[in-house]
PDB file of C-alpha atoms and ligand atoms in Angstrom:
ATOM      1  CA  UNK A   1       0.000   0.000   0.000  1.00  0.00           C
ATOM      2  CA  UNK A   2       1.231   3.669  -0.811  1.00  0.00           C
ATOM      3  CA  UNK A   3       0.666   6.887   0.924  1.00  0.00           C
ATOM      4  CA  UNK A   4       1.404  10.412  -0.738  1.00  0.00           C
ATOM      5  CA  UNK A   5       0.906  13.201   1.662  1.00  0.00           C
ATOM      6  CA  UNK A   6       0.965  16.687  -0.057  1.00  0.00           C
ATOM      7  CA  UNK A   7       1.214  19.192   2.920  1.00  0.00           C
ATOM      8  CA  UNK A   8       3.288  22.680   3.461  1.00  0.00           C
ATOM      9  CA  UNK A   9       4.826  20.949   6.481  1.00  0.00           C
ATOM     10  CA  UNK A  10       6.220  17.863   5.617  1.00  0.00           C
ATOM     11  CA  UNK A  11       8.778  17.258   8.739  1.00  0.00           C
ATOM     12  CA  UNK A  12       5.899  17.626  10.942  1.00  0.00           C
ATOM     13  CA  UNK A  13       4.430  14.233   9.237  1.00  0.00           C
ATOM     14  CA  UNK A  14       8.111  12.857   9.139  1.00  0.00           C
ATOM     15  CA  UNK A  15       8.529  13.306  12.645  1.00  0.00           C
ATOM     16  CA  UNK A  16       5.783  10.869  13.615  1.00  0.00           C
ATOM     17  CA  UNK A  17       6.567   8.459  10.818  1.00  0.00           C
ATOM     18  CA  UNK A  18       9.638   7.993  12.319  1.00  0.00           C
ATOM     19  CA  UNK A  19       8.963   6.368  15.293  1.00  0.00           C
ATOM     20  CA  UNK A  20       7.547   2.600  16.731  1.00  0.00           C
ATOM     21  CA  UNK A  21       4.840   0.245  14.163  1.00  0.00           C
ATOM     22  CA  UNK A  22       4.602   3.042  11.324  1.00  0.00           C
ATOM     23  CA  UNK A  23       8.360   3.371  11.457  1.00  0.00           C
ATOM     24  CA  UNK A  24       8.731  -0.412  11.406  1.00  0.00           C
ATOM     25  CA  UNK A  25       5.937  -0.910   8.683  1.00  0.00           C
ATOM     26  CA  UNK A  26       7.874   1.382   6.520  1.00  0.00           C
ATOM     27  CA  UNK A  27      11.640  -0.234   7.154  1.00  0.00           C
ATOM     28  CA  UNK A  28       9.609  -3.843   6.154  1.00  0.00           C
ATOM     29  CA  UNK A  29       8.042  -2.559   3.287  1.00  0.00           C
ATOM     30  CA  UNK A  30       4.857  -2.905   3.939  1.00  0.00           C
ATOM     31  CA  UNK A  31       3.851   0.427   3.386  1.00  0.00           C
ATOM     32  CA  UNK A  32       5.431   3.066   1.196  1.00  0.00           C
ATOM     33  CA  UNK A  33       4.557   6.993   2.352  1.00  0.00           C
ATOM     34  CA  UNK A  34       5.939   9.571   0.308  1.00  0.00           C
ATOM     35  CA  UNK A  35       5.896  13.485   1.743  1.00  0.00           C
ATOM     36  CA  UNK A  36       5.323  16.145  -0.988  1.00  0.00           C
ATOM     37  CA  UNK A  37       5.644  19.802  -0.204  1.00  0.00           C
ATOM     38  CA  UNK A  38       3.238  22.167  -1.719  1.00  0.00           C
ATOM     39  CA  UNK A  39       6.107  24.504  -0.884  1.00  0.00           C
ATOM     40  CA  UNK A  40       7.998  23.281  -3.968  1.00  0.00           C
ATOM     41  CA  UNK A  41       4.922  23.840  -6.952  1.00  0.00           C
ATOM     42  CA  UNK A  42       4.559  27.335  -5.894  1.00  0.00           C
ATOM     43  CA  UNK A  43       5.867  30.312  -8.021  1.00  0.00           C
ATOM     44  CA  UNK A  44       7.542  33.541  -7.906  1.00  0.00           C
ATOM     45  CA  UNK A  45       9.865  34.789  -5.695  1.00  0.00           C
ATOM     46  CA  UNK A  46       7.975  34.542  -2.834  1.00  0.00           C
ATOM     47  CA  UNK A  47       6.943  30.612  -3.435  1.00  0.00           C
ATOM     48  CA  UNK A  48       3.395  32.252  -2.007  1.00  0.00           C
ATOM     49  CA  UNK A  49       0.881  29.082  -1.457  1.00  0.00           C
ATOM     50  CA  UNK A  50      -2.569  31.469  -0.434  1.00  0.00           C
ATOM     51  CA  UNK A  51      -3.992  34.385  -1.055  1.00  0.00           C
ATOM     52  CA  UNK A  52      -7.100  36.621  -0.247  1.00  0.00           C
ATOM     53  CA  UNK A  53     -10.123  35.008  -0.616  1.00  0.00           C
ATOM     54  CA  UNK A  54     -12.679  36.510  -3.094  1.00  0.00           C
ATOM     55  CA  UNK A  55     -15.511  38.365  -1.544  1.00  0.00           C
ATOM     56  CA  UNK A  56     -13.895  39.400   1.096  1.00  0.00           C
ATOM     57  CA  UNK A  57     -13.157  38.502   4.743  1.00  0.00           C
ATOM     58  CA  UNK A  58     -10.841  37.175   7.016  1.00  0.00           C
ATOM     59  CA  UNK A  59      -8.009  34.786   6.917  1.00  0.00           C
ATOM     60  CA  UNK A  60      -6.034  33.334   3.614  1.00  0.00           C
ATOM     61  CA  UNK A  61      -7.199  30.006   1.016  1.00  0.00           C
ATOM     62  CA  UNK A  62      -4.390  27.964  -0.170  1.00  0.00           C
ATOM     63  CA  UNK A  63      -4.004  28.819  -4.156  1.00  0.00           C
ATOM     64  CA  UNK A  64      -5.210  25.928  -6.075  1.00  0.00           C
ATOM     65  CA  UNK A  65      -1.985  26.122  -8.437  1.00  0.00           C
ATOM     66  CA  UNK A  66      -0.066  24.785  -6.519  1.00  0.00           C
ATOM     67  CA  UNK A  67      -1.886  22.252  -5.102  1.00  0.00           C
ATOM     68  CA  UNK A  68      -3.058  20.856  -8.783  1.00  0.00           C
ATOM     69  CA  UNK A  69       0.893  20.724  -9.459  1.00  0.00           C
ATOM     70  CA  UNK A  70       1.926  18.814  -6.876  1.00  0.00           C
ATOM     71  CA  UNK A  71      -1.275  16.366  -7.327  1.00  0.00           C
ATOM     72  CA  UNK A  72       0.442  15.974 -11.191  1.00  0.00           C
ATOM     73  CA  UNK A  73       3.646  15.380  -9.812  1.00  0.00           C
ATOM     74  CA  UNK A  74       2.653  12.168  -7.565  1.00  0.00           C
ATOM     75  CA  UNK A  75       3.195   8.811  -9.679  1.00  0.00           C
ATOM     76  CA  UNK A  76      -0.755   7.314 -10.037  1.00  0.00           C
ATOM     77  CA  UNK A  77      -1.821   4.400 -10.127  1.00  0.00           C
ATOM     78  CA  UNK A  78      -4.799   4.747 -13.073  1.00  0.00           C
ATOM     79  CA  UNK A  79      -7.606   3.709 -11.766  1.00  0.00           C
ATOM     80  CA  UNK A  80      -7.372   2.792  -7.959  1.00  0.00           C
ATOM     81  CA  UNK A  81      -5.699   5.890  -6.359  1.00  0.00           C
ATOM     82  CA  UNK A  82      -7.847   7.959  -4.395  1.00  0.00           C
ATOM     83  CA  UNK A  83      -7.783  11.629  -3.691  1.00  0.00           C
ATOM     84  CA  UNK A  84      -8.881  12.502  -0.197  1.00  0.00           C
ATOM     85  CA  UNK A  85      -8.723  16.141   1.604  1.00  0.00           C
ATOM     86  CA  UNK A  86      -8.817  16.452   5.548  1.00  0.00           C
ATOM     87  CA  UNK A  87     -11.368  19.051   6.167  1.00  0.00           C
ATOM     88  CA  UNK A  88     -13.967  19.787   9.182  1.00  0.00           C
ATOM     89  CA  UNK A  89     -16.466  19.410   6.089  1.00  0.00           C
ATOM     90  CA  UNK A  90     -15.368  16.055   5.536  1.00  0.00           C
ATOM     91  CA  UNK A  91     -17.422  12.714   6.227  1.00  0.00           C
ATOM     92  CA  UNK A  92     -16.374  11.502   9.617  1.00  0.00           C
ATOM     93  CA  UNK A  93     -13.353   8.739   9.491  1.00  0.00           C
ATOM     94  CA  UNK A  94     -14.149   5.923  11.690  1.00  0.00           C
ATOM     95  CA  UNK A  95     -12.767   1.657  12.086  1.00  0.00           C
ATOM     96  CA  UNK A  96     -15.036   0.808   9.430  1.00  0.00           C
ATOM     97  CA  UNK A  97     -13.375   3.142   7.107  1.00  0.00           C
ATOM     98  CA  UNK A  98     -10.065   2.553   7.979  1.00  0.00           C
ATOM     99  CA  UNK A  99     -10.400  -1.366   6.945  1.00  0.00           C
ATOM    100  CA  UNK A 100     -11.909  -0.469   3.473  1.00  0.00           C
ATOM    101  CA  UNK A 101      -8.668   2.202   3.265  1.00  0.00           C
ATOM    102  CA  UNK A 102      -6.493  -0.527   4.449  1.00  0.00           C
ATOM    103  CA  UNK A 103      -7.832  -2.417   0.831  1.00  0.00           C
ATOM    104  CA  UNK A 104      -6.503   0.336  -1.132  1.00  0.00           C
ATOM    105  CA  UNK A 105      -3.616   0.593  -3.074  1.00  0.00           C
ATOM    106  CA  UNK A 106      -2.913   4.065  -3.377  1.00  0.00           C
ATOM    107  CA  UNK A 107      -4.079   6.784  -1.182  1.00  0.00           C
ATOM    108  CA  UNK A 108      -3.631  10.749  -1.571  1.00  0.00           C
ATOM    109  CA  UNK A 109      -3.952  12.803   1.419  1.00  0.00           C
ATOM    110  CA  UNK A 110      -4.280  16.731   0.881  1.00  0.00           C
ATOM    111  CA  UNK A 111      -3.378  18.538   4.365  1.00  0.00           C
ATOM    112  CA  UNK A 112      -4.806  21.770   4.176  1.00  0.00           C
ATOM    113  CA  UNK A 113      -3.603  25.758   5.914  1.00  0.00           C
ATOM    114  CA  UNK A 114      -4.699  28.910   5.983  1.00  0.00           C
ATOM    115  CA  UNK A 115      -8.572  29.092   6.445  1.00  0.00           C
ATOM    116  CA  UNK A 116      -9.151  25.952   3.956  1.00  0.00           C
ATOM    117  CA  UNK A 117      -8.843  25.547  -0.108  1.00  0.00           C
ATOM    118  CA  UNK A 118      -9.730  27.149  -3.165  1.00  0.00           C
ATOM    119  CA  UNK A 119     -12.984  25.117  -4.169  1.00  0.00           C
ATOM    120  CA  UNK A 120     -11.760  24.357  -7.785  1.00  0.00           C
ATOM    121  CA  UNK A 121      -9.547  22.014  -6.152  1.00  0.00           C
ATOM    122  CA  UNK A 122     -12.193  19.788  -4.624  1.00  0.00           C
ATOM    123  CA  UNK A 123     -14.332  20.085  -8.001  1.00  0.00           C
ATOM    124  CA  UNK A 124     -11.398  18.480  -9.923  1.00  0.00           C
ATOM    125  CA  UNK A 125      -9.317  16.023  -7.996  1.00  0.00           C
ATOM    126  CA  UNK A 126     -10.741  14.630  -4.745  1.00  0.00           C
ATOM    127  CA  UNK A 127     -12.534  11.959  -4.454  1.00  0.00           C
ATOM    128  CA  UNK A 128     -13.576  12.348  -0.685  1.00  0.00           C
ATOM    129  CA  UNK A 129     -13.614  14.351   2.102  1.00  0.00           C
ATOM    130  CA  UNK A 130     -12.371  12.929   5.813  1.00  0.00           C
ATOM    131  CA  UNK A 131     -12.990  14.690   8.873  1.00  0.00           C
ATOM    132  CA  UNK A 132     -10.996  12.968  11.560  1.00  0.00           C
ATOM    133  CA  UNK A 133     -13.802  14.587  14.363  1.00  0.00           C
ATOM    134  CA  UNK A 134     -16.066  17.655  15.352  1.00  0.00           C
ATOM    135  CA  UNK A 135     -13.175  20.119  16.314  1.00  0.00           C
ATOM    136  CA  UNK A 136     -11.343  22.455  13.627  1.00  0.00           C
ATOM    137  CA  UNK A 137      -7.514  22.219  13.963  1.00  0.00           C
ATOM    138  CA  UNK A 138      -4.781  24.559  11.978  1.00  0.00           C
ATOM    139  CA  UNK A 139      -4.126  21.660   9.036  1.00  0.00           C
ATOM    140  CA  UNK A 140      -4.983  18.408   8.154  1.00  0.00           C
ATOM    141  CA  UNK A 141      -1.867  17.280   8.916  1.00  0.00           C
ATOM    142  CA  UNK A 142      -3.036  15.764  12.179  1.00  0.00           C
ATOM    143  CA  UNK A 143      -5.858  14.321  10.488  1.00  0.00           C
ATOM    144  CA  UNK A 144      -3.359  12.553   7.557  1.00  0.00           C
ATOM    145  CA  UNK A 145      -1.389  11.320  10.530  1.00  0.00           C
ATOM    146  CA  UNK A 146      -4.528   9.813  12.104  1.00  0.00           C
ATOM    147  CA  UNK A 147      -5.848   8.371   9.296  1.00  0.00           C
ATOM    148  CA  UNK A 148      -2.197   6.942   8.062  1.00  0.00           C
ATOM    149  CA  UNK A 149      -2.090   5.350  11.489  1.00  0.00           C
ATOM    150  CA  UNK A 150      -5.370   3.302  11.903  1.00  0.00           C
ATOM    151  CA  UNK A 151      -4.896   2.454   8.465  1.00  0.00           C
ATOM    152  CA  UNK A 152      -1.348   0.757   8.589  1.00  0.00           C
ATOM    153  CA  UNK A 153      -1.638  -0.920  11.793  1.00  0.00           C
ATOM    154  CA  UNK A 154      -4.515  -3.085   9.936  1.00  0.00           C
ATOM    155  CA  UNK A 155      -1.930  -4.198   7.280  1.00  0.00           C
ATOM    156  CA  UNK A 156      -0.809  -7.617   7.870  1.00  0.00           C
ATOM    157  CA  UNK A 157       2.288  -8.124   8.787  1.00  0.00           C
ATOM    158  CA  UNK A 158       2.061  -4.546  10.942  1.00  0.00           C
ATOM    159  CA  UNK A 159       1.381  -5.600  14.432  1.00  0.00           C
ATOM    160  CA  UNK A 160       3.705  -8.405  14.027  1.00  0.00           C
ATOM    161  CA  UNK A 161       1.124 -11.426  14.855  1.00  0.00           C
ATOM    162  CA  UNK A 162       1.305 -11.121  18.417  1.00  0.00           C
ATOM    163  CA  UNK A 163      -1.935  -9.919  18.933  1.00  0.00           C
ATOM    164  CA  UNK A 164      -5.463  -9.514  16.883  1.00  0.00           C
ATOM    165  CA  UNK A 165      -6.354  -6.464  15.835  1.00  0.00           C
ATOM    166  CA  UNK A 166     -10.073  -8.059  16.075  1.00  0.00           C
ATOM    167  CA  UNK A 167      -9.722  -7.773  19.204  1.00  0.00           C
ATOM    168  CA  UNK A 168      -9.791  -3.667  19.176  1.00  0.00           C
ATOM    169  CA  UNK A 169     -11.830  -1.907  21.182  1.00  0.00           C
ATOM    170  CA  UNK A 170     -14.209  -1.008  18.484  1.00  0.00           C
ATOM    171  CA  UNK A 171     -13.916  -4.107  15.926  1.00  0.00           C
ATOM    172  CA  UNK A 172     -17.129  -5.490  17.826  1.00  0.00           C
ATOM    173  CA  UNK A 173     -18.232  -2.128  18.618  1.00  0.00           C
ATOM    174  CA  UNK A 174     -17.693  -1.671  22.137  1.00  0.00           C
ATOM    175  CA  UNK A 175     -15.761   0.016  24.130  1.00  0.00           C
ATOM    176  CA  UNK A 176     -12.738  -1.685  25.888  1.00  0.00           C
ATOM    177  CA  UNK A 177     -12.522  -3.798  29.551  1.00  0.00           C
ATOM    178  CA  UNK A 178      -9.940  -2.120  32.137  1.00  0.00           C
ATOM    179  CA  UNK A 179      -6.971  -3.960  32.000  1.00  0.00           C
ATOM    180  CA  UNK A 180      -3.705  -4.118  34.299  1.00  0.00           C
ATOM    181  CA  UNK A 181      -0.544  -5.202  34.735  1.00  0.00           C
ATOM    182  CA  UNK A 182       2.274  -5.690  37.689  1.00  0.00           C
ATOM    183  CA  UNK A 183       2.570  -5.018  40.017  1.00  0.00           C
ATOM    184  CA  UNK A 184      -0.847  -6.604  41.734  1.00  0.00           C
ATOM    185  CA  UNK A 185      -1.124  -3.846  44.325  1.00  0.00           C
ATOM    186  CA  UNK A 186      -0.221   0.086  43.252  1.00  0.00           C
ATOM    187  CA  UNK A 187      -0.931   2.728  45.672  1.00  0.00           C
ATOM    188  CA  UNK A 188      -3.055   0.896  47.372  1.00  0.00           C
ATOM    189  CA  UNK A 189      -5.444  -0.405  44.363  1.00  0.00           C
ATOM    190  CA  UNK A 190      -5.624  -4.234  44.029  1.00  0.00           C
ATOM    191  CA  UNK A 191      -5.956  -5.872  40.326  1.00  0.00           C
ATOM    192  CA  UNK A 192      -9.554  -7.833  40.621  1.00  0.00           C
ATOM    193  CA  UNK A 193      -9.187 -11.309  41.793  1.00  0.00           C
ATOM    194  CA  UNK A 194     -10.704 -12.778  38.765  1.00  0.00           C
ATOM    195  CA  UNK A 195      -8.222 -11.643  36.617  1.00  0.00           C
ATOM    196  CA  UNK A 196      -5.711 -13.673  38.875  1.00  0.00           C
ATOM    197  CA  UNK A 197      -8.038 -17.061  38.706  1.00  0.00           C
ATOM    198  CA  UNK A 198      -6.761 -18.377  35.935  1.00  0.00           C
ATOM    199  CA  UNK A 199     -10.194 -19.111  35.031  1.00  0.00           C
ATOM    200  CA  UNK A 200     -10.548 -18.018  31.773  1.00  0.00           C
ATOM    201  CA  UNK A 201     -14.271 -18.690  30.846  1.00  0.00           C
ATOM    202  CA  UNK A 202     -14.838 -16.644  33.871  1.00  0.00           C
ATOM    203  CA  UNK A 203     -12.291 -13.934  32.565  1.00  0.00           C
ATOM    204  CA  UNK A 204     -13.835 -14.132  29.455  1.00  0.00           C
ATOM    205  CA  UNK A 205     -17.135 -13.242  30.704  1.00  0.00           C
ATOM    206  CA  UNK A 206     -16.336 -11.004  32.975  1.00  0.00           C
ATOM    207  CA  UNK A 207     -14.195  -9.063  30.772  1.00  0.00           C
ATOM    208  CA  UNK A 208     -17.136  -8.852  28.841  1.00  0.00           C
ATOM    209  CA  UNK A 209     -19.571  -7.763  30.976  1.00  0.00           C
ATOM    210  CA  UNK A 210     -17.077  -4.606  31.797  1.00  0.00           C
ATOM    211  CA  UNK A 211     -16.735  -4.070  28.237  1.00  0.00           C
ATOM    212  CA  UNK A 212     -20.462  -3.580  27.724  1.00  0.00           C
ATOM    213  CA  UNK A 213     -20.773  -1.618  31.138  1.00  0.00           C
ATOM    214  CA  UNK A 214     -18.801   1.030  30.130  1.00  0.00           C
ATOM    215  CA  UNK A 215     -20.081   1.324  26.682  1.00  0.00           C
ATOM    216  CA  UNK A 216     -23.403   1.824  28.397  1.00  0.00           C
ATOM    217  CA  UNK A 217     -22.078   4.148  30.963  1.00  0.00           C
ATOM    218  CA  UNK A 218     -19.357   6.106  28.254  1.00  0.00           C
ATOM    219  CA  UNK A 219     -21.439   5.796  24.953  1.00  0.00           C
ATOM    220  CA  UNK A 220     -24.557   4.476  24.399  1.00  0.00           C
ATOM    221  CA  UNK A 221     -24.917   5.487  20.979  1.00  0.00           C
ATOM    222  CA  UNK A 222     -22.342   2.371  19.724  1.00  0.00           C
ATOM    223  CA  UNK A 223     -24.795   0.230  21.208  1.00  0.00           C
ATOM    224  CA  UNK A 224     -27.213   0.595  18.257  1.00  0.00           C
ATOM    225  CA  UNK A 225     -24.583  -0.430  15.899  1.00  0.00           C
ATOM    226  CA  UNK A 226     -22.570  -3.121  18.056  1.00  0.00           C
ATOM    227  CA  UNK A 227     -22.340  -6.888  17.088  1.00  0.00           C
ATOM    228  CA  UNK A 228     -24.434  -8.113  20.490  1.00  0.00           C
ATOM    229  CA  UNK A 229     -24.667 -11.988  20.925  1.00  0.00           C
ATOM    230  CA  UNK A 230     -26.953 -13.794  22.861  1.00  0.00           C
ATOM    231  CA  UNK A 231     -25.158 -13.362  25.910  1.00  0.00           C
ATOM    232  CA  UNK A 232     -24.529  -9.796  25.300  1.00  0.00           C
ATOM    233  CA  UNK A 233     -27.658  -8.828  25.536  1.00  0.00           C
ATOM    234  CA  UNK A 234     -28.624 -11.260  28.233  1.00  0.00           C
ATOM    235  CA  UNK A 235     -25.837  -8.980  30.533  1.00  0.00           C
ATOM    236  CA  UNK A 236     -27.517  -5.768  29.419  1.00  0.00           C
ATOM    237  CA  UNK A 237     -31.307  -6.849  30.156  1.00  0.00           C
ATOM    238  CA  UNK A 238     -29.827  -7.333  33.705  1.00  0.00           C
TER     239      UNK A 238
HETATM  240  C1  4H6 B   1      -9.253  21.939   4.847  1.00  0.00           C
HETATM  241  C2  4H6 B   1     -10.217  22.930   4.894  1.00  0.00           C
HETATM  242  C3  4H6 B   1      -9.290  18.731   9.246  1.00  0.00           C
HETATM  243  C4  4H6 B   1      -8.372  21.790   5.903  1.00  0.00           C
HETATM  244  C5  4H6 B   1     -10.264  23.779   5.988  1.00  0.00           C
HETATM  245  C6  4H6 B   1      -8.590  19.871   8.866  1.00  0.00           C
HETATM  246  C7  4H6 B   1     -10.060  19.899  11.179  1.00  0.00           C
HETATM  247  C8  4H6 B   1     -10.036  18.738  10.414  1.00  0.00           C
HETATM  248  C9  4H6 B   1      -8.394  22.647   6.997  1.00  0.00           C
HETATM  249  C10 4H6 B   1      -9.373  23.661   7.047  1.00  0.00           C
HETATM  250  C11 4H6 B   1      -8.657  21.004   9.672  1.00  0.00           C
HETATM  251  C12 4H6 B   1     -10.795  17.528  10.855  1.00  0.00           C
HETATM  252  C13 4H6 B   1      -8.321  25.461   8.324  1.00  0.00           C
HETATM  253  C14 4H6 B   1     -10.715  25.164   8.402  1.00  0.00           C
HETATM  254  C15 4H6 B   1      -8.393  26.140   9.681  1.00  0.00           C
HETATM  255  C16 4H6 B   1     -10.720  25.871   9.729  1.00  0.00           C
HETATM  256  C17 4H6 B   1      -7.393  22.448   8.116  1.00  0.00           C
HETATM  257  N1  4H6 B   1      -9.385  20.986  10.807  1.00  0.00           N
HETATM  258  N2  4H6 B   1      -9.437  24.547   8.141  1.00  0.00           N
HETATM  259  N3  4H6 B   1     -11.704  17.655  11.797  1.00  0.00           N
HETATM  260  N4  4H6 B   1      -8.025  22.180   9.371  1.00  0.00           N
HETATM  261  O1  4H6 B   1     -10.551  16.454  10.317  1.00  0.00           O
HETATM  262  O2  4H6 B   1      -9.637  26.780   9.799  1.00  0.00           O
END
């Protein structure tokens, strides 16, 4: 799978990519990002990437020249890459989407500045629009960083086997158990004794039970779309 991140701060991306799974995804091959900078397509002598927007008002819009050259500059793949730009406007990225993404062959992620982008742009290359939540941040460069992240770590071969990523909070639509570690009293706070039973049906349950107990308590509204068994919804009748 391929990344190409177009973005007027490409160390910021660089920075992040550099470190733990992604880093190790990248050294394995399993994923191949490349970092353009808008910087580079702009012109003049002042390499300007925004201007005044038309109609007035405040703030700059990143110039769609420069943008639409650096798009042209990215090697395609005809027919299966995808043009996506981070925006508050954008449909909200959730799992589901990340495992359809993590299909793909070749994803491009606009980051935009300024107060957004010149409109021409999004009438003549993307594809989609991804909002990584409800808040409004000062790029998308955040958002490409989220979405490159829950998108690789689904890429087998990523998490290195040891554990399922089925397993996720949020793969059967709830919310995680608590979990612990050593050592079996902190500060005062004991681990619960089940977890120390070695019973594992009765882990197994009761991990459950916390799972669906905070998802009612945290957010209810995942309970309309969660995969419930039997049992599930035995726990919540009671
Ligand atoms: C495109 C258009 C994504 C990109 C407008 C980006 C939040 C998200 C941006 C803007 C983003 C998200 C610039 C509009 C700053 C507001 C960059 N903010 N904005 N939720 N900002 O995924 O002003």
């Amino acid at each position: 799978m391929r990344f190409d991140v177009l973005t007027l701060f490409p160390e910021m991306i660089e920075a992040y990519l550099r470190q733990g799974i992604l880093a190790r995804a990248i050294n394995k091959g399993l994923v191949n990002i490349k970092l353009v900078n808008i910087r580079d397509f702009a012109r003049g002598r002042h390499k300007t990437t925004d201007d005044r927007p038309y109609g007035g008002g405040e703030g700059m819009i990143m110039k769609p020249g420069p943008i639409d050259r650096a798009l042209k500059s990215v090697d395609r793949v005809e027919g299966i890459s995808r043009v996506i730009l981070l925006s508050p406007q954008g449909k909200q990225f959730a799992q589901p989407m990340a495992w359809d993404m993590s299909q793909w062959h070749q994803v491009i992620l606009i980051c935009g500045r300024y107060e957004g982008v010149d409109e021409r742009i999004l009438a003549t290359h993307i594809d989609l629009e991804l909002s990584v939540g409800d808040y409004v941040l000062t790029g998308g460069e955040l958002g490409a960083m989220v979405v490159i992240d829950a998108v690789v770590r689904l890429i087998p071969g990523v998490l290195g086997g040891e554990r399922s990523t089925l397993e996720d909070s949020f793969e059967e639509g709830l919310l995680k158990y608590p979990q612990y570690t050593r050592p079996r009293t902190f500060q005062g706070m004991e681990v619960p004794g089940i977890l120390l039973s070695g019973d594992h049906e009765k882990i197994r349950v009761w991990r459950r039970r916390e799972s669906l107990r905070r998802t009612v308590e945290r957010r209810p509204d995942l309970l309309k779309q969660a995969r419930l068994t039997a049992e599930d919804k035995a726990i919540l009748a009671e």
